[in-house]
């Protein structure tokens, strides 16, 4: 009986005259050729660094995920390593889950910072 009541409630909540929802298509476009000079890191997500947006109420879409790097094709990267990335789909963002192990492809920016995005991760 409860199932029938729930189904009737759900059907009543649908508006047959509502316009269809148009899904937003992300504008992320990856280059067709693989990026050269990338670094491969294998490690576990242990922390994150988020910054506040100028309004002081929200966080920026750009953040750093901190990995405990266990292996890398560049021996200068091991242990706690900060990798910067966007989180929004339109900017080819990516997110990581705490405690999970990832193989991350990164590039070096601004001389010493590491950065990744969906395009690098799919190489």
PDB file of C-alpha atoms in Angstrom:
ATOM      1  CA  UNK A   1       0.000   0.000   0.000  1.00  0.00           C
ATOM      2  CA  UNK A   2       2.821   2.432   0.893  1.00  0.00           C
ATOM      3  CA  UNK A   3       4.485   1.780  -2.454  1.00  0.00           C
ATOM      4  CA  UNK A   4       1.313   2.729  -4.329  1.00  0.00           C
ATOM      5  CA  UNK A   5       0.999   5.971  -2.371  1.00  0.00           C
ATOM      6  CA  UNK A   6       4.626   6.841  -3.137  1.00  0.00           C
ATOM      7  CA  UNK A   7       4.157   6.131  -6.838  1.00  0.00           C
ATOM      8  CA  UNK A   8       1.011   8.254  -7.019  1.00  0.00           C
ATOM      9  CA  UNK A   9       2.776  11.096  -5.221  1.00  0.00           C
ATOM     10  CA  UNK A  10       5.710  10.895  -7.639  1.00  0.00           C
ATOM     11  CA  UNK A  11       3.426  10.901 -10.687  1.00  0.00           C
ATOM     12  CA  UNK A  12       1.514  13.913  -9.373  1.00  0.00           C
ATOM     13  CA  UNK A  13       4.781  15.788  -8.875  1.00  0.00           C
ATOM     14  CA  UNK A  14       5.608  15.502 -12.607  1.00  0.00           C
ATOM     15  CA  UNK A  15       4.403  18.441 -14.638  1.00  0.00           C
ATOM     16  CA  UNK A  16       3.354  17.215 -18.096  1.00  0.00           C
ATOM     17  CA  UNK A  17       3.413  20.806 -19.377  1.00  0.00           C
ATOM     18  CA  UNK A  18       6.922  21.626 -18.177  1.00  0.00           C
ATOM     19  CA  UNK A  19       9.415  22.301 -20.974  1.00  0.00           C
ATOM     20  CA  UNK A  20      12.017  19.579 -21.447  1.00  0.00           C
ATOM     21  CA  UNK A  21      15.318  20.060 -19.639  1.00  0.00           C
ATOM     22  CA  UNK A  22      18.230  20.710 -21.930  1.00  0.00           C
ATOM     23  CA  UNK A  23      21.411  19.167 -20.619  1.00  0.00           C
ATOM     24  CA  UNK A  24      24.379  21.483 -20.563  1.00  0.00           C
ATOM     25  CA  UNK A  25      27.213  20.163 -22.688  1.00  0.00           C
ATOM     26  CA  UNK A  26      30.629  20.870 -21.150  1.00  0.00           C
ATOM     27  CA  UNK A  27      32.891  23.077 -23.246  1.00  0.00           C
ATOM     28  CA  UNK A  28      36.058  21.191 -22.316  1.00  0.00           C
ATOM     29  CA  UNK A  29      38.008  20.410 -25.475  1.00  0.00           C
ATOM     30  CA  UNK A  30      41.162  18.330 -25.251  1.00  0.00           C
ATOM     31  CA  UNK A  31      43.981  18.614 -27.800  1.00  0.00           C
ATOM     32  CA  UNK A  32      44.157  15.766 -30.296  1.00  0.00           C
ATOM     33  CA  UNK A  33      47.885  15.174 -29.730  1.00  0.00           C
ATOM     34  CA  UNK A  34      49.240  13.948 -26.382  1.00  0.00           C
ATOM     35  CA  UNK A  35      51.100  16.493 -24.297  1.00  0.00           C
ATOM     36  CA  UNK A  36      54.871  15.986 -24.095  1.00  0.00           C
ATOM     37  CA  UNK A  37      56.973  16.194 -20.943  1.00  0.00           C
ATOM     38  CA  UNK A  38      54.332  14.927 -18.549  1.00  0.00           C
ATOM     39  CA  UNK A  39      55.103  13.250 -15.232  1.00  0.00           C
ATOM     40  CA  UNK A  40      53.340  10.121 -13.997  1.00  0.00           C
ATOM     41  CA  UNK A  41      52.573   9.825 -10.284  1.00  0.00           C
ATOM     42  CA  UNK A  42      51.092   6.848  -8.428  1.00  0.00           C
ATOM     43  CA  UNK A  43      49.803   7.512  -4.958  1.00  0.00           C
ATOM     44  CA  UNK A  44      46.978   7.908  -2.473  1.00  0.00           C
ATOM     45  CA  UNK A  45      44.868  11.023  -1.866  1.00  0.00           C
ATOM     46  CA  UNK A  46      45.520  12.132   1.704  1.00  0.00           C
ATOM     47  CA  UNK A  47      44.367  15.769   1.850  1.00  0.00           C
ATOM     48  CA  UNK A  48      43.231  18.798  -0.129  1.00  0.00           C
ATOM     49  CA  UNK A  49      43.892  22.518  -0.162  1.00  0.00           C
ATOM     50  CA  UNK A  50      40.958  24.739  -1.010  1.00  0.00           C
ATOM     51  CA  UNK A  51      40.908  28.521  -1.177  1.00  0.00           C
ATOM     52  CA  UNK A  52      38.077  30.968  -0.699  1.00  0.00           C
ATOM     53  CA  UNK A  53      36.579  32.880  -3.592  1.00  0.00           C
ATOM     54  CA  UNK A  54      36.687  36.694  -3.432  1.00  0.00           C
ATOM     55  CA  UNK A  55      33.158  36.751  -1.951  1.00  0.00           C
ATOM     56  CA  UNK A  56      34.521  34.957   1.120  1.00  0.00           C
ATOM     57  CA  UNK A  57      31.569  32.553   1.164  1.00  0.00           C
ATOM     58  CA  UNK A  58      32.359  30.030  -1.558  1.00  0.00           C
ATOM     59  CA  UNK A  59      35.433  28.089  -2.565  1.00  0.00           C
ATOM     60  CA  UNK A  60      37.381  28.611  -5.769  1.00  0.00           C
ATOM     61  CA  UNK A  61      37.007  26.071  -8.562  1.00  0.00           C
ATOM     62  CA  UNK A  62      40.791  25.639  -8.550  1.00  0.00           C
ATOM     63  CA  UNK A  63      42.159  23.537  -5.717  1.00  0.00           C
ATOM     64  CA  UNK A  64      45.053  21.267  -4.841  1.00  0.00           C
ATOM     65  CA  UNK A  65      44.805  17.613  -3.965  1.00  0.00           C
ATOM     66  CA  UNK A  66      47.639  16.291  -1.856  1.00  0.00           C
ATOM     67  CA  UNK A  67      48.910  12.831  -2.737  1.00  0.00           C
ATOM     68  CA  UNK A  68      51.197  10.480  -0.866  1.00  0.00           C
ATOM     69  CA  UNK A  69      53.218   9.558  -3.958  1.00  0.00           C
ATOM     70  CA  UNK A  70      54.532   5.993  -3.875  1.00  0.00           C
ATOM     71  CA  UNK A  71      56.167   5.953  -7.322  1.00  0.00           C
ATOM     72  CA  UNK A  72      56.880   8.321 -10.199  1.00  0.00           C
ATOM     73  CA  UNK A  73      58.731   8.411 -13.499  1.00  0.00           C
ATOM     74  CA  UNK A  74      60.555  11.479 -12.076  1.00  0.00           C
ATOM     75  CA  UNK A  75      62.482  10.609  -8.884  1.00  0.00           C
ATOM     76  CA  UNK A  76      62.218  14.190  -7.570  1.00  0.00           C
ATOM     77  CA  UNK A  77      58.511  13.605  -6.774  1.00  0.00           C
ATOM     78  CA  UNK A  78      57.719  11.329  -3.851  1.00  0.00           C
ATOM     79  CA  UNK A  79      55.885  11.515  -0.541  1.00  0.00           C
ATOM     80  CA  UNK A  80      53.461  14.396   0.037  1.00  0.00           C
ATOM     81  CA  UNK A  81      52.907  16.069  -3.325  1.00  0.00           C
ATOM     82  CA  UNK A  82      50.428  18.844  -4.140  1.00  0.00           C
ATOM     83  CA  UNK A  83      48.668  18.651  -7.525  1.00  0.00           C
ATOM     84  CA  UNK A  84      46.573  21.648  -8.635  1.00  0.00           C
ATOM     85  CA  UNK A  85      43.445  21.205 -10.756  1.00  0.00           C
ATOM     86  CA  UNK A  86      40.118  22.739 -11.695  1.00  0.00           C
ATOM     87  CA  UNK A  87      36.944  21.050 -10.493  1.00  0.00           C
ATOM     88  CA  UNK A  88      34.418  22.364 -13.033  1.00  0.00           C
ATOM     89  CA  UNK A  89      33.599  20.383 -16.187  1.00  0.00           C
ATOM     90  CA  UNK A  90      33.780  23.455 -18.438  1.00  0.00           C
ATOM     91  CA  UNK A  91      37.445  23.901 -17.513  1.00  0.00           C
ATOM     92  CA  UNK A  92      38.281  20.208 -17.985  1.00  0.00           C
ATOM     93  CA  UNK A  93      38.206  19.808 -14.222  1.00  0.00           C
ATOM     94  CA  UNK A  94      38.642  16.613 -12.283  1.00  0.00           C
ATOM     95  CA  UNK A  95      37.973  15.532  -8.723  1.00  0.00           C
ATOM     96  CA  UNK A  96      39.596  12.913  -6.518  1.00  0.00           C
ATOM     97  CA  UNK A  97      38.272  10.835  -3.612  1.00  0.00           C
ATOM     98  CA  UNK A  98      40.093  10.709  -0.271  1.00  0.00           C
ATOM     99  CA  UNK A  99      41.893   7.470   0.474  1.00  0.00           C
ATOM    100  CA  UNK A 100      41.822   6.172  -3.103  1.00  0.00           C
ATOM    101  CA  UNK A 101      44.901   5.301  -5.113  1.00  0.00           C
ATOM    102  CA  UNK A 102      45.350   7.108  -8.440  1.00  0.00           C
ATOM    103  CA  UNK A 103      47.762   7.135 -11.334  1.00  0.00           C
ATOM    104  CA  UNK A 104      47.943  10.849 -12.118  1.00  0.00           C
ATOM    105  CA  UNK A 105      49.451  12.486 -15.183  1.00  0.00           C
ATOM    106  CA  UNK A 106      50.726  15.994 -14.401  1.00  0.00           C
ATOM    107  CA  UNK A 107      52.559  18.895 -16.013  1.00  0.00           C
ATOM    108  CA  UNK A 108      54.896  21.362 -14.322  1.00  0.00           C
ATOM    109  CA  UNK A 109      53.687  24.989 -14.268  1.00  0.00           C
ATOM    110  CA  UNK A 110      55.193  28.159 -12.845  1.00  0.00           C
ATOM    111  CA  UNK A 111      58.538  26.447 -12.397  1.00  0.00           C
ATOM    112  CA  UNK A 112      57.628  24.094  -9.558  1.00  0.00           C
ATOM    113  CA  UNK A 113      53.866  23.544  -9.269  1.00  0.00           C
ATOM    114  CA  UNK A 114      52.188  20.412 -10.596  1.00  0.00           C
ATOM    115  CA  UNK A 115      48.854  20.579 -12.424  1.00  0.00           C
ATOM    116  CA  UNK A 116      46.488  18.080 -14.008  1.00  0.00           C
ATOM    117  CA  UNK A 117      43.174  18.092 -15.861  1.00  0.00           C
ATOM    118  CA  UNK A 118      40.794  15.671 -17.545  1.00  0.00           C
ATOM    119  CA  UNK A 119      42.778  15.839 -20.812  1.00  0.00           C
ATOM    120  CA  UNK A 120      46.026  14.770 -19.137  1.00  0.00           C
ATOM    121  CA  UNK A 121      44.319  12.024 -17.149  1.00  0.00           C
ATOM    122  CA  UNK A 122      42.909  10.537 -20.373  1.00  0.00           C
ATOM    123  CA  UNK A 123      46.286  10.376 -22.171  1.00  0.00           C
TER     124      UNK A 123
END
